[in-house]
PDB file of C-alpha atoms in Angstrom:
ATOM      1  CA  MET O   7      -5.469  32.014 -55.684  1.00 61.00           C
ATOM      2  CA  ALA O   8      -5.558  35.767 -56.377  1.00 65.00           C
ATOM      3  CA  ARG O   9      -2.969  38.137 -54.631  1.00 76.00           C
ATOM      4  CA  THR O  10      -1.809  41.541 -54.912  1.00 93.00           C
ATOM      5  CA  LEU O  11       1.383  43.184 -53.463  1.00 94.00           C
ATOM      6  CA  LEU O  12       0.600  45.219 -50.370  1.00 95.00           C
ATOM      7  CA  SER O  13       1.564  48.935 -50.826  1.00 94.00           C
ATOM      8  CA  ALA O  14       4.068  50.539 -48.513  1.00 93.00           C
ATOM      9  CA  ASP O  15       1.423  52.322 -46.624  1.00 95.00           C
ATOM     10  CA  ALA O  16      -0.740  49.201 -46.132  1.00 95.00           C
ATOM     11  CA  LYS O  17       2.303  47.338 -44.845  1.00 96.00           C
ATOM     12  CA  GLN O  18       3.229  50.098 -42.501  1.00 95.00           C
ATOM     13  CA  GLN O  19      -0.329  49.923 -41.074  1.00 96.00           C
ATOM     14  CA  TRP O  20       0.262  46.328 -40.143  1.00 96.00           C
ATOM     15  CA  ILE O  21       3.616  47.103 -38.622  1.00 96.00           C
ATOM     16  CA  ASP O  22       2.012  49.862 -36.499  1.00 96.00           C
ATOM     17  CA  GLU O  23      -0.998  47.787 -35.210  1.00 96.00           C
ATOM     18  CA  ALA O  24      -0.352  44.038 -35.283  1.00 97.00           C
ATOM     19  CA  GLY O  25       0.619  41.614 -32.544  1.00 96.00           C
ATOM     20  CA  VAL O  26       3.003  38.809 -33.593  1.00 96.00           C
ATOM     21  CA  TYR O  27       2.334  35.129 -32.507  1.00 94.00           C
ATOM     22  CA  GLY O  28       3.979  31.873 -33.481  1.00 90.00           C
ATOM     23  CA  LEU O  29       2.906  28.211 -33.514  1.00 86.00           C
ATOM     24  CA  GLY O  30       4.856  25.185 -32.233  1.00 77.00           C
ATOM     25  CA  LYS O  31       4.681  21.557 -33.306  1.00 76.00           C
ATOM     26  CA  SER O  32       2.456  22.681 -36.292  1.00 81.00           C
ATOM     27  CA  TYR O  33       4.498  21.348 -39.259  1.00 80.00           C
ATOM     28  CA  SER O  34       3.751  17.934 -40.718  1.00 71.00           C
ATOM     29  CA  ALA O  35       6.837  16.256 -39.159  1.00 56.00           C
ATOM     30  CA  ASP O  36       5.684  17.210 -35.564  1.00 49.00           C
ATOM     31  CA  GLY O  37       2.725  14.895 -35.200  1.00 43.00           C
ATOM     32  CA  TYR O  38      -0.269  17.204 -34.516  1.00 41.00           C
ATOM     33  CA  ASP O  39      -3.425  15.334 -35.480  1.00 49.00           C
ATOM     34  CA  GLY O  40      -5.645  18.365 -35.891  1.00 47.00           C
ATOM     35  CA  GLY O  41      -8.816  19.493 -34.277  1.00 47.00           C
ATOM     36  CA  THR O  42      -8.317  17.967 -30.817  1.00 44.00           C
ATOM     37  CA  SER O  43      -6.490  20.524 -28.873  1.00 57.00           C
ATOM     38  CA  LEU O  44      -4.859  24.030 -29.036  1.00 63.00           C
ATOM     39  CA  LEU O  45      -1.416  23.923 -30.553  1.00 72.00           C
ATOM     40  CA  PRO O  46       1.530  25.251 -28.604  1.00 76.00           C
ATOM     41  CA  TYR O  47       1.841  29.047 -29.208  1.00 83.00           C
ATOM     42  CA  PHE O  48       3.884  31.965 -28.114  1.00 84.00           C
ATOM     43  CA  TYR O  49       3.637  35.723 -28.370  1.00 87.00           C
ATOM     44  CA  ARG O  50       6.465  37.689 -29.859  1.00 89.00           C
ATOM     45  CA  GLY O  51       5.272  41.080 -29.055  1.00 90.00           C
ATOM     46  CA  THR O  52       4.343  43.959 -31.515  1.00 94.00           C
ATOM     47  CA  ALA O  53       5.356  43.780 -35.284  1.00 95.00           C
ATOM     48  CA  ARG O  54       7.583  46.747 -34.705  1.00 94.00           C
ATOM     49  CA  ARG O  55      10.000  44.257 -33.020  1.00 92.00           C
ATOM     50  CA  LEU O  56      10.549  42.315 -36.264  1.00 95.00           C
ATOM     51  CA  VAL O  57      13.625  42.848 -38.136  1.00 94.00           C
ATOM     52  CA  GLY O  58      13.894  43.247 -41.957  1.00 96.00           C
ATOM     53  CA  GLU O  59      15.025  40.953 -44.757  1.00 97.00           C
ATOM     54  CA  HIS O  60      18.720  41.780 -44.581  1.00 97.00           C
ATOM     55  CA  ASP O  61      18.990  42.768 -40.897  1.00 96.00           C
ATOM     56  CA  ASP O  62      21.070  41.014 -38.344  1.00 94.00           C
ATOM     57  CA  LEU O  63      19.285  38.584 -36.171  1.00 90.00           C
ATOM     58  CA  LEU O  64      20.372  39.628 -32.570  1.00 86.00           C
ATOM     59  CA  VAL O  65      20.919  36.864 -30.157  1.00 79.00           C
ATOM     60  CA  ASP O  66      20.693  36.983 -26.265  1.00 70.00           C
ATOM     61  CA  THR O  67      22.929  33.905 -25.495  1.00 61.00           C
ATOM     62  CA  VAL O  68      21.697  32.133 -22.426  1.00 53.00           C
ATOM     63  CA  ALA O  69      24.275  31.525 -19.653  1.00 48.00           C
ATOM     64  CA  ARG O  70      23.995  27.956 -18.449  1.00 46.00           C
ATOM     65  CA  GLU O  71      26.079  24.737 -18.340  1.00 43.00           C
ATOM     66  CA  PRO O  72      26.997  23.144 -20.576  1.00 45.00           C
ATOM     67  CA  GLU O  73      27.213  25.856 -23.139  1.00 49.00           C
ATOM     68  CA  SER O  74      27.248  23.250 -25.821  1.00 44.00           C
ATOM     69  CA  VAL O  75      23.455  22.882 -25.371  1.00 44.00           C
ATOM     70  CA  ILE O  76      22.781  26.048 -27.049  1.00 58.00           C
ATOM     71  CA  ARG O  77      21.609  25.015 -30.536  1.00 72.00           C
ATOM     72  CA  PHE O  78      20.142  27.774 -32.713  1.00 79.00           C
ATOM     73  CA  SER O  79      17.530  26.583 -35.236  1.00 82.00           C
ATOM     74  CA  GLU O  80      16.551  28.539 -38.283  1.00 88.00           C
ATOM     75  CA  GLU O  81      12.789  28.292 -38.910  1.00 89.00           C
ATOM     76  CA  PHE O  82      11.807  29.526 -42.306  1.00 94.00           C
ATOM     77  CA  GLU O  83       8.017  29.951 -42.274  1.00 95.00           C
ATOM     78  CA  LEU O  84       4.894  30.983 -44.113  1.00 96.00           C
ATOM     79  CA  VAL O  85       3.546  33.951 -42.236  1.00 97.00           C
ATOM     80  CA  SER O  86      -0.104  34.599 -42.254  1.00 97.00           C
ATOM     81  CA  LEU O  87      -1.715  37.893 -41.884  1.00 98.00           C
ATOM     82  CA  LEU O  88      -5.050  37.672 -39.867  1.00 98.00           C
ATOM     83  CA  ARG O  89      -7.566  40.604 -39.594  1.00 97.00           C
ATOM     84  CA  ARG O  90     -10.544  40.769 -37.260  1.00 96.00           C
ATOM     85  CA  ASN O  91     -13.924  41.121 -39.024  1.00 95.00           C
ATOM     86  CA  GLY O  92     -16.602  41.456 -36.371  1.00 93.00           C
ATOM     87  CA  ASP O  93     -16.589  38.458 -34.151  1.00 91.00           C
ATOM     88  CA  HIS O  94     -14.232  36.395 -36.166  1.00 93.00           C
ATOM     89  CA  TRP O  95     -10.761  36.375 -37.822  1.00 97.00           C
ATOM     90  CA  GLU O  96     -10.118  36.237 -41.604  1.00 97.00           C
ATOM     91  CA  ILE O  97      -6.996  35.620 -43.727  1.00 97.00           C
ATOM     92  CA  ASN O  98      -5.914  38.978 -45.113  1.00 96.00           C
ATOM     93  CA  GLY O  99      -2.628  37.973 -46.693  1.00 97.00           C
ATOM     94  CA  TYR O 100       0.736  36.357 -46.125  1.00 97.00           C
ATOM     95  CA  THR O 101       4.645  36.894 -46.359  1.00 98.00           C
ATOM     96  CA  PHE O 102       7.585  34.811 -45.189  1.00 98.00           C
ATOM     97  CA  GLY O 103       9.874  34.996 -42.058  1.00 97.00           C
ATOM     98  CA  ASN O 104      12.537  33.316 -40.073  1.00 95.00           C
ATOM     99  CA  ASP O 105      11.420  32.618 -36.501  1.00 88.00           C
ATOM    100  CA  ILE O 106      14.725  31.389 -35.304  1.00 82.00           C
ATOM    101  CA  SER O 107      14.889  29.816 -31.743  1.00 78.00           C
ATOM    102  CA  ASP O 108      17.263  28.169 -29.335  1.00 74.00           C
ATOM    103  CA  LEU O 109      16.443  24.488 -29.922  1.00 71.00           C
ATOM    104  CA  GLY O 110      18.756  23.418 -27.119  1.00 66.00           C
ATOM    105  CA  LEU O 111      16.796  25.363 -24.568  1.00 63.00           C
ATOM    106  CA  VAL O 112      13.531  23.706 -25.704  1.00 61.00           C
ATOM    107  CA  LYS O 113      14.963  20.387 -25.578  1.00 62.00           C
ATOM    108  CA  GLU O 114      16.099  20.974 -21.945  1.00 62.00           C
ATOM    109  CA  ASN O 115      12.471  22.025 -20.933  1.00 61.00           C
ATOM    110  CA  GLY O 116       9.618  22.204 -23.381  1.00 57.00           C
ATOM    111  CA  ALA O 117       8.002  24.871 -21.165  1.00 59.00           C
ATOM    112  CA  LEU O 118      10.753  27.334 -22.069  1.00 60.00           C
ATOM    113  CA  VAL O 119       9.447  27.905 -25.596  1.00 62.00           C
ATOM    114  CA  GLN O 120       9.069  31.590 -24.895  1.00 60.00           C
ATOM    115  CA  LEU O 121      12.662  31.921 -23.687  1.00 63.00           C
ATOM    116  CA  SER O 122      13.857  30.162 -26.662  1.00 64.00           C
ATOM    117  CA  LYS O 123      12.485  33.003 -28.779  1.00 68.00           C
ATOM    118  CA  ARG O 124      14.984  35.748 -27.361  1.00 67.00           C
ATOM    119  CA  ILE O 125      16.480  35.681 -30.801  1.00 75.00           C
ATOM    120  CA  ASP O 126      15.011  38.139 -33.193  1.00 83.00           C
ATOM    121  CA  ALA O 127      12.659  37.107 -35.914  1.00 91.00           C
ATOM    122  CA  SER O 128      12.947  38.447 -39.410  1.00 96.00           C
ATOM    123  CA  ILE O 129      10.240  39.140 -41.881  1.00 97.00           C
ATOM    124  CA  ALA O 130      10.409  39.564 -45.787  1.00 97.00           C
ATOM    125  CA  ARG O 131      10.082  42.875 -47.608  1.00 95.00           C
ATOM    126  CA  ASP O 132       7.120  41.843 -49.834  1.00 95.00           C
ATOM    127  CA  TRP O 133       3.833  41.139 -48.320  1.00 97.00           C
ATOM    128  CA  TRP O 134       0.799  39.956 -50.299  1.00 96.00           C
ATOM    129  CA  ALA O 135      -3.013  40.634 -49.834  1.00 96.00           C
ATOM    130  CA  ALA O 136      -4.889  37.440 -50.330  1.00 96.00           C
ATOM    131  CA  ASP O 137      -8.040  35.707 -48.799  1.00 94.00           C
ATOM    132  CA  ALA O 138      -6.293  32.377 -48.694  1.00 95.00           C
ATOM    133  CA  LEU O 139      -2.803  30.868 -47.944  1.00 96.00           C
ATOM    134  CA  PRO O 140      -0.648  29.263 -50.678  1.00 95.00           C
ATOM    135  CA  SER O 141      -0.862  25.445 -50.470  1.00 94.00           C
ATOM    136  CA  SER O 142       2.852  24.723 -51.623  1.00 94.00           C
ATOM    137  CA  ILE O 143       5.765  26.866 -52.356  1.00 95.00           C
ATOM    138  CA  PRO O 144       9.174  25.331 -52.945  1.00 95.00           C
ATOM    139  CA  ILE O 145      12.149  26.988 -50.882  1.00 96.00           C
ATOM    140  CA  HIS O 146      15.978  26.630 -50.860  1.00 96.00           C
ATOM    141  CA  VAL O 147      17.961  27.343 -47.708  1.00 95.00           C
ATOM    142  CA  ASP O 148      21.639  28.117 -47.463  1.00 96.00           C
ATOM    143  CA  LEU O 149      23.979  28.356 -44.512  1.00 94.00           C
ATOM    144  CA  LEU O 150      26.833  30.788 -45.272  1.00 95.00           C
ATOM    145  CA  ASP O 151      30.175  31.675 -43.605  1.00 94.00           C
ATOM    146  CA  GLY O 152      30.798  35.107 -45.415  1.00 93.00           C
ATOM    147  CA  GLU O 153      30.053  34.255 -49.094  1.00 93.00           C
ATOM    148  CA  THR O 154      30.732  30.619 -48.656  1.00 96.00           C
ATOM    149  CA  VAL O 155      27.832  28.091 -48.588  1.00 96.00           C
ATOM    150  CA  GLN O 156      28.568  25.585 -45.890  1.00 93.00           C
ATOM    151  CA  ALA O 157      25.271  23.689 -46.036  1.00 92.00           C
ATOM    152  CA  GLN O 158      21.872  23.679 -47.781  1.00 93.00           C
ATOM    153  CA  TYR O 159      18.635  22.136 -48.240  1.00 92.00           C
ATOM    154  CA  ASP O 160      15.370  22.200 -50.199  1.00 93.00           C
ATOM    155  CA  ALA O 161      11.846  22.085 -48.502  1.00 92.00           C
ATOM    156  CA  ALA O 162       8.455  23.518 -49.136  1.00 93.00           C
ATOM    157  CA  LEU O 163       6.062  25.802 -47.198  1.00 94.00           C
ATOM    158  CA  GLY O 164       2.221  26.036 -47.312  1.00 94.00           C
ATOM    159  CA  THR O 165      -1.000  24.630 -46.035  1.00 93.00           C
ATOM    160  CA  ASP O 166      -0.134  21.223 -47.499  1.00 92.00           C
ATOM    161  CA  TYR O 167       2.438  20.851 -44.927  1.00 89.00           C
ATOM    162  CA  LEU O 168       0.720  22.117 -41.739  1.00 89.00           C
ATOM    163  CA  LYS O 169      -1.260  20.003 -39.388  1.00 84.00           C
ATOM    164  CA  PHE O 170      -4.247  22.251 -39.030  1.00 86.00           C
ATOM    165  CA  THR O 171      -6.803  23.771 -41.521  1.00 89.00           C
ATOM    166  CA  VAL O 172      -7.273  27.494 -42.129  1.00 92.00           C
ATOM    167  CA  ASP O 173     -10.440  27.292 -40.241  1.00 92.00           C
ATOM    168  CA  GLU O 174      -8.617  25.865 -37.215  1.00 90.00           C
ATOM    169  CA  LEU O 175      -5.975  28.520 -37.394  1.00 91.00           C
ATOM    170  CA  LEU O 176      -8.691  31.135 -37.352  1.00 94.00           C
ATOM    171  CA  SER O 177     -10.253  29.445 -34.390  1.00 91.00           C
ATOM    172  CA  PHE O 178      -6.928  29.228 -32.565  1.00 90.00           C
ATOM    173  CA  ALA O 179      -6.413  32.960 -32.767  1.00 92.00           C
ATOM    174  CA  ASP O 180      -9.460  33.519 -30.515  1.00 89.00           C
ATOM    175  CA  GLN O 181      -8.148  31.254 -27.872  1.00 90.00           C
ATOM    176  CA  TRP O 182      -4.700  32.770 -27.583  1.00 93.00           C
ATOM    177  CA  LYS O 183      -3.985  35.120 -24.630  1.00 92.00           C
ATOM    178  CA  GLY O 184      -3.781  38.788 -25.566  1.00 94.00           C
ATOM    179  CA  THR O 185      -5.465  38.706 -29.006  1.00 95.00           C
ATOM    180  CA  GLU O 186      -8.390  40.702 -27.709  1.00 94.00           C
ATOM    181  CA  ALA O 187      -6.031  43.742 -27.823  1.00 95.00           C
ATOM    182  CA  TYR O 188      -5.465  43.466 -31.627  1.00 97.00           C
ATOM    183  CA  ASP O 189      -7.551  43.740 -34.818  1.00 97.00           C
ATOM    184  CA  ARG O 190      -4.502  42.391 -36.845  1.00 98.00           C
ATOM    185  CA  LEU O 191      -2.302  39.376 -36.178  1.00 98.00           C
ATOM    186  CA  ILE O 192       1.001  38.361 -37.855  1.00 98.00           C
ATOM    187  CA  VAL O 193       1.287  34.486 -37.334  1.00 97.00           C
ATOM    188  CA  TYR O 194       4.351  32.459 -37.965  1.00 95.00           C
ATOM    189  CA  THR O 195       2.763  29.122 -38.779  1.00 93.00           C
ATOM    190  CA  GLY O 196       5.535  26.514 -38.645  1.00 87.00           C
ATOM    191  CA  ALA O 197       8.716  25.383 -40.290  1.00 87.00           C
ATOM    192  CA  PRO O 198      10.355  22.309 -41.968  1.00 84.00           C
ATOM    193  CA  ARG O 199      13.111  20.819 -39.677  1.00 77.00           C
ATOM    194  CA  GLY O 200      16.411  22.521 -40.539  1.00 78.00           C
ATOM    195  CA  PHE O 201      20.128  22.455 -39.936  1.00 77.00           C
ATOM    196  CA  ALA O 202      19.840  21.974 -36.104  1.00 69.00           C
ATOM    197  CA  TRP O 203      17.554  19.021 -36.375  1.00 66.00           C
ATOM    198  CA  HIS O 204      20.133  17.318 -38.411  1.00 71.00           C
ATOM    199  CA  ASP O 205      23.010  17.982 -35.934  1.00 70.00           C
ATOM    200  CA  ARG O 206      24.310  20.959 -37.904  1.00 78.00           C
ATOM    201  CA  ARG O 207      24.867  23.760 -35.354  1.00 77.00           C
ATOM    202  CA  LEU O 208      24.675  27.317 -36.233  1.00 83.00           C
ATOM    203  CA  ALA O 209      27.166  29.904 -34.976  1.00 83.00           C
ATOM    204  CA  LEU O 210      27.361  33.533 -34.421  1.00 85.00           C
ATOM    205  CA  GLY O 211      28.546  35.298 -37.587  1.00 91.00           C
ATOM    206  CA  GLN O 212      26.834  32.743 -39.865  1.00 92.00           C
ATOM    207  CA  THR O 213      23.998  33.861 -42.420  1.00 95.00           C
ATOM    208  CA  LEU O 214      20.783  32.110 -43.155  1.00 95.00           C
ATOM    209  CA  ARG O 215      19.453  32.682 -46.560  1.00 97.00           C
ATOM    210  CA  LEU O 216      16.043  31.825 -48.007  1.00 97.00           C
ATOM    211  CA  THR O 217      15.543  31.666 -51.703  1.00 97.00           C
ATOM    212  CA  ILE O 218      12.140  31.368 -53.589  1.00 96.00           C
ATOM    213  CA  ASP O 219      12.206  31.013 -57.364  1.00 95.00           C
ATOM    214  CA  GLY O 220      15.757  32.205 -57.446  1.00 95.00           C
ATOM    215  CA  GLU O 221      15.122  35.285 -55.457  1.00 96.00           C
ATOM    216  CA  THR O 222      16.541  35.988 -52.133  1.00 97.00           C
ATOM    217  CA  ILE O 223      13.643  36.514 -49.770  1.00 97.00           C
ATOM    218  CA  LEU O 224      15.622  36.785 -46.413  1.00 97.00           C
ATOM    219  CA  SER O 225      19.346  36.901 -45.743  1.00 97.00           C
ATOM    220  CA  ASN O 226      20.086  37.450 -41.959  1.00 96.00           C
ATOM    221  CA  THR O 227      23.252  37.019 -39.961  1.00 95.00           C
ATOM    222  CA  LEU O 228      23.447  35.848 -36.301  1.00 90.00           C
ATOM    223  CA  THR O 229      24.969  38.468 -34.228  1.00 89.00           C
ATOM    224  CA  ALA O 230      25.400  38.804 -30.436  1.00 83.00           C
ATOM    225  CA  ARG O 231      23.019  41.397 -28.970  1.00 78.00           C
ATOM    226  CA  ASN O 232      25.631  42.777 -26.574  1.00 71.00           C
TER     227      ASN O 232
END
C-alpha cells in the first residue's frame, strides 16, 4: 500500500474542514456480521475539538449513583480520512487516535453512547495520505502512573479486525446524520477491548500510551475538565 506523510498545510486543511465520527461495536470481538444494518455511530463535532498526541484528555465526570459505575475505557483506533468525490466517499488517508469513553455509562444504557463520549478524543501527530487502509498494524498499550507502568497489553489495528469492508464504511458515511455538511470526514473505526473490559479501571491522573514499532504515537493523561 503506497502512502505519503501529509504536509502540515494539508493536515491543517483537514482540521479546519472535517467532521469527526466514530463507530461502535465495529471491532471483531463485538459480533457485527457485516452488510445487514448500519453500525452504531456517533458524532464528535469538528476536527478542531480533537486534542494532540501529548495533550491531556479532559473528562466531564457524570454525577450519578453509585459513582463506582464510572469506568473509563481507552479505545486506541485506526482513524480513517474520508473525502467526498462527487456523489461518493473515498479513502484519502489514515492516522491513529484514542476515542476514550465512559464504558460504565454505556453499560447502564446503550442509548447513552453520545454522553459516554464527553471525554476528549486524541489524534496522532502524523497523518498519511493513502487510497487504502492498512490491514494489520501491531500496537502496544501502556497504562502509567507517572513514569511507572501499571498494566500493558499488545493488540493490532487494521481492516483485518474490523467487521465491515471498506466499501461498507464508505456507504455508511452517506447514511450518517450531518455528513451532508462536510466534504471531509475523520472516522474512528473501532478498537480492541482494553483495560476496562478486563476489570482494570482507569483513574484521573493516569496516562495512556500507544506505541507502534517502538515509537510513541499517543501519550495522554486523564484530567478533570473543571
